[in-house]
Amino acid sequence: MIANPITMSDKESPDDDNGVILETRKKTQRPPLYKVLLLNDDYTPMEFVVHVLERFFGMNHAQSFELMLTVHKKGLAVVGVFSFEVAETKVAQVMDFARRHQHPLQCTMEKE
């Protein structure tokens, strides 16, 4: 019986490996952003909402007043867009502040 001859193309040659490792770089993606929303209610005073917007979202009085009117008329408004951690912190701060002042103001977040 005659054995099949093994040619150089049938097995790996040490010369085929040049020692270079090719790696594809993953593209860095921006983290997803989250919208922080204020919801209207019939009990929280408008002045309190204006104060919250100035204190926690760095708005001036005119900006805060306009956004408060939007919340009042439309039922809700986006008050900022942040990374998850920042949005979560803002929501917690607003909710805690409202509770401490005995207001039912609601603040939530959703993915943009």
PDB file of C-alpha atoms in Angstrom:
ATOM      1  CA  MET A   1       0.000   0.000   0.000  1.00  0.00           C
ATOM      2  CA  ILE A   2       1.274   3.423  -0.922  1.00  0.00           C
ATOM      3  CA  ALA A   3       0.858   6.250   1.597  1.00  0.00           C
ATOM      4  CA  ASN A   4      -0.359   9.642   0.504  1.00  0.00           C
ATOM      5  CA  PRO A   5       2.525  12.037   0.364  1.00  0.00           C
ATOM      6  CA  ILE A   6       2.082  15.131   2.553  1.00  0.00           C
ATOM      7  CA  THR A   7       2.880  18.330   0.776  1.00  0.00           C
ATOM      8  CA  MET A   8       3.976  21.559   2.335  1.00  0.00           C
ATOM      9  CA  SER A   9       0.524  23.125   1.598  1.00  0.00           C
ATOM     10  CA  ASP A  10      -1.217  20.393   3.610  1.00  0.00           C
ATOM     11  CA  LYS A  11       0.436  21.358   6.872  1.00  0.00           C
ATOM     12  CA  GLU A  12       1.249  24.664   8.466  1.00  0.00           C
ATOM     13  CA  SER A  13       4.626  26.047   7.711  1.00  0.00           C
ATOM     14  CA  PRO A  14       6.427  27.965  10.428  1.00  0.00           C
ATOM     15  CA  ASP A  15       7.149  30.615   7.792  1.00  0.00           C
ATOM     16  CA  ASP A  16       3.376  31.337   7.374  1.00  0.00           C
ATOM     17  CA  ASP A  17       3.158  32.942  10.842  1.00  0.00           C
ATOM     18  CA  ASN A  18       4.888  36.303  10.876  1.00  0.00           C
ATOM     19  CA  GLY A  19       4.233  36.862  14.602  1.00  0.00           C
ATOM     20  CA  VAL A  20       1.901  39.830  14.128  1.00  0.00           C
ATOM     21  CA  ILE A  21      -1.349  39.685  16.058  1.00  0.00           C
ATOM     22  CA  LEU A  22      -4.088  41.636  14.392  1.00  0.00           C
ATOM     23  CA  GLU A  23      -6.732  42.978  16.736  1.00  0.00           C
ATOM     24  CA  THR A  24      -9.773  44.926  15.754  1.00  0.00           C
ATOM     25  CA  ARG A  25     -10.335  47.867  18.034  1.00  0.00           C
ATOM     26  CA  LYS A  26     -13.801  48.263  19.382  1.00  0.00           C
ATOM     27  CA  LYS A  27     -15.288  51.669  18.792  1.00  0.00           C
ATOM     28  CA  THR A  28     -15.913  53.531  21.981  1.00  0.00           C
ATOM     29  CA  GLN A  29     -19.600  54.218  22.277  1.00  0.00           C
ATOM     30  CA  ARG A  30     -21.104  57.098  24.149  1.00  0.00           C
ATOM     31  CA  PRO A  31     -23.180  55.991  27.099  1.00  0.00           C
ATOM     32  CA  PRO A  32     -26.929  56.146  26.570  1.00  0.00           C
ATOM     33  CA  LEU A  33     -28.593  59.332  27.745  1.00  0.00           C
ATOM     34  CA  TYR A  34     -31.683  59.668  29.894  1.00  0.00           C
ATOM     35  CA  LYS A  35     -34.334  62.376  29.930  1.00  0.00           C
ATOM     36  CA  VAL A  36     -35.390  63.696  33.322  1.00  0.00           C
ATOM     37  CA  LEU A  37     -39.082  64.596  33.334  1.00  0.00           C
ATOM     38  CA  LEU A  38     -41.195  66.642  35.728  1.00  0.00           C
ATOM     39  CA  LEU A  39     -44.876  65.718  35.916  1.00  0.00           C
ATOM     40  CA  ASN A  40     -47.701  68.097  36.683  1.00  0.00           C
ATOM     41  CA  ASP A  41     -49.976  67.676  39.681  1.00  0.00           C
ATOM     42  CA  ASP A  42     -52.778  69.766  41.135  1.00  0.00           C
ATOM     43  CA  TYR A  43     -51.144  70.389  44.505  1.00  0.00           C
ATOM     44  CA  THR A  44     -47.490  71.433  44.154  1.00  0.00           C
ATOM     45  CA  PRO A  45     -47.219  75.237  44.051  1.00  0.00           C
ATOM     46  CA  MET A  46     -45.793  76.709  40.856  1.00  0.00           C
ATOM     47  CA  GLU A  47     -43.223  78.663  42.874  1.00  0.00           C
ATOM     48  CA  PHE A  48     -41.916  75.419  44.349  1.00  0.00           C
ATOM     49  CA  VAL A  49     -41.442  73.922  40.856  1.00  0.00           C
ATOM     50  CA  VAL A  50     -39.573  77.057  39.779  1.00  0.00           C
ATOM     51  CA  HIS A  51     -37.348  76.727  42.851  1.00  0.00           C
ATOM     52  CA  VAL A  52     -36.640  73.046  42.076  1.00  0.00           C
ATOM     53  CA  LEU A  53     -35.648  73.874  38.497  1.00  0.00           C
ATOM     54  CA  GLU A  54     -33.313  76.637  39.656  1.00  0.00           C
ATOM     55  CA  ARG A  55     -31.771  74.591  42.455  1.00  0.00           C
ATOM     56  CA  PHE A  56     -31.300  71.179  40.829  1.00  0.00           C
ATOM     57  CA  PHE A  57     -31.064  71.997  37.140  1.00  0.00           C
ATOM     58  CA  GLY A  58     -29.139  75.275  37.215  1.00  0.00           C
ATOM     59  CA  MET A  59     -31.723  77.301  35.350  1.00  0.00           C
ATOM     60  CA  ASN A  60     -32.221  81.005  35.795  1.00  0.00           C
ATOM     61  CA  HIS A  61     -35.576  82.320  36.980  1.00  0.00           C
ATOM     62  CA  ALA A  62     -36.928  83.059  33.487  1.00  0.00           C
ATOM     63  CA  GLN A  63     -35.996  79.590  32.164  1.00  0.00           C
ATOM     64  CA  SER A  64     -37.463  77.931  35.249  1.00  0.00           C
ATOM     65  CA  PHE A  65     -40.685  79.889  34.951  1.00  0.00           C
ATOM     66  CA  GLU A  66     -41.122  78.990  31.260  1.00  0.00           C
ATOM     67  CA  LEU A  67     -40.463  75.298  31.896  1.00  0.00           C
ATOM     68  CA  MET A  68     -42.828  75.287  34.886  1.00  0.00           C
ATOM     69  CA  LEU A  69     -45.564  76.674  32.618  1.00  0.00           C
ATOM     70  CA  THR A  70     -44.827  73.916  30.081  1.00  0.00           C
ATOM     71  CA  VAL A  71     -45.200  71.284  32.816  1.00  0.00           C
ATOM     72  CA  HIS A  72     -48.411  72.955  33.974  1.00  0.00           C
ATOM     73  CA  LYS A  73     -49.961  73.192  30.489  1.00  0.00           C
ATOM     74  CA  LYS A  74     -48.753  69.942  28.906  1.00  0.00           C
ATOM     75  CA  GLY A  75     -48.657  67.714  31.971  1.00  0.00           C
ATOM     76  CA  LEU A  76     -44.937  67.020  31.799  1.00  0.00           C
ATOM     77  CA  ALA A  77     -41.695  68.385  30.410  1.00  0.00           C
ATOM     78  CA  VAL A  78     -38.124  67.278  29.877  1.00  0.00           C
ATOM     79  CA  VAL A  79     -35.989  69.277  32.292  1.00  0.00           C
ATOM     80  CA  GLY A  80     -32.631  67.822  31.296  1.00  0.00           C
ATOM     81  CA  VAL A  81     -30.777  65.017  29.518  1.00  0.00           C
ATOM     82  CA  PHE A  82     -27.989  63.256  31.394  1.00  0.00           C
ATOM     83  CA  SER A  83     -26.028  60.031  31.739  1.00  0.00           C
ATOM     84  CA  PHE A  84     -27.821  57.313  33.721  1.00  0.00           C
ATOM     85  CA  GLU A  85     -26.067  58.036  37.012  1.00  0.00           C
ATOM     86  CA  VAL A  86     -26.591  61.797  36.840  1.00  0.00           C
ATOM     87  CA  ALA A  87     -30.252  61.421  35.812  1.00  0.00           C
ATOM     88  CA  GLU A  88     -30.863  58.932  38.616  1.00  0.00           C
ATOM     89  CA  THR A  89     -29.280  61.308  41.139  1.00  0.00           C
ATOM     90  CA  LYS A  90     -31.310  64.301  39.897  1.00  0.00           C
ATOM     91  CA  VAL A  91     -34.570  62.325  40.156  1.00  0.00           C
ATOM     92  CA  ALA A  92     -33.702  61.178  43.692  1.00  0.00           C
ATOM     93  CA  GLN A  93     -32.762  64.720  44.767  1.00  0.00           C
ATOM     94  CA  VAL A  94     -35.962  66.247  43.411  1.00  0.00           C
ATOM     95  CA  MET A  95     -38.174  63.528  44.885  1.00  0.00           C
ATOM     96  CA  ASP A  96     -36.480  63.779  48.286  1.00  0.00           C
ATOM     97  CA  PHE A  97     -36.697  67.579  48.290  1.00  0.00           C
ATOM     98  CA  ALA A  98     -40.410  67.479  47.343  1.00  0.00           C
ATOM     99  CA  ARG A  99     -41.193  64.925  50.068  1.00  0.00           C
ATOM    100  CA  ARG A 100     -39.332  66.926  52.706  1.00  0.00           C
ATOM    101  CA  HIS A 101     -41.472  69.920  51.771  1.00  0.00           C
ATOM    102  CA  GLN A 102     -44.628  67.767  51.701  1.00  0.00           C
ATOM    103  CA  HIS A 103     -45.341  68.204  48.000  1.00  0.00           C
ATOM    104  CA  PRO A 104     -46.445  65.358  45.688  1.00  0.00           C
ATOM    105  CA  LEU A 105     -44.217  66.539  42.814  1.00  0.00           C
ATOM    106  CA  GLN A 106     -43.177  63.622  40.599  1.00  0.00           C
ATOM    107  CA  CYS A 107     -39.885  63.386  38.731  1.00  0.00           C
ATOM    108  CA  THR A 108     -38.974  60.452  36.511  1.00  0.00           C
ATOM    109  CA  MET A 109     -36.443  59.460  33.900  1.00  0.00           C
ATOM    110  CA  GLU A 110     -36.566  57.560  30.632  1.00  0.00           C
ATOM    111  CA  LYS A 111     -34.043  56.514  28.034  1.00  0.00           C
ATOM    112  CA  GLU A 112     -33.631  59.076  25.284  1.00  0.00           C
TER     113      GLU A 112
END
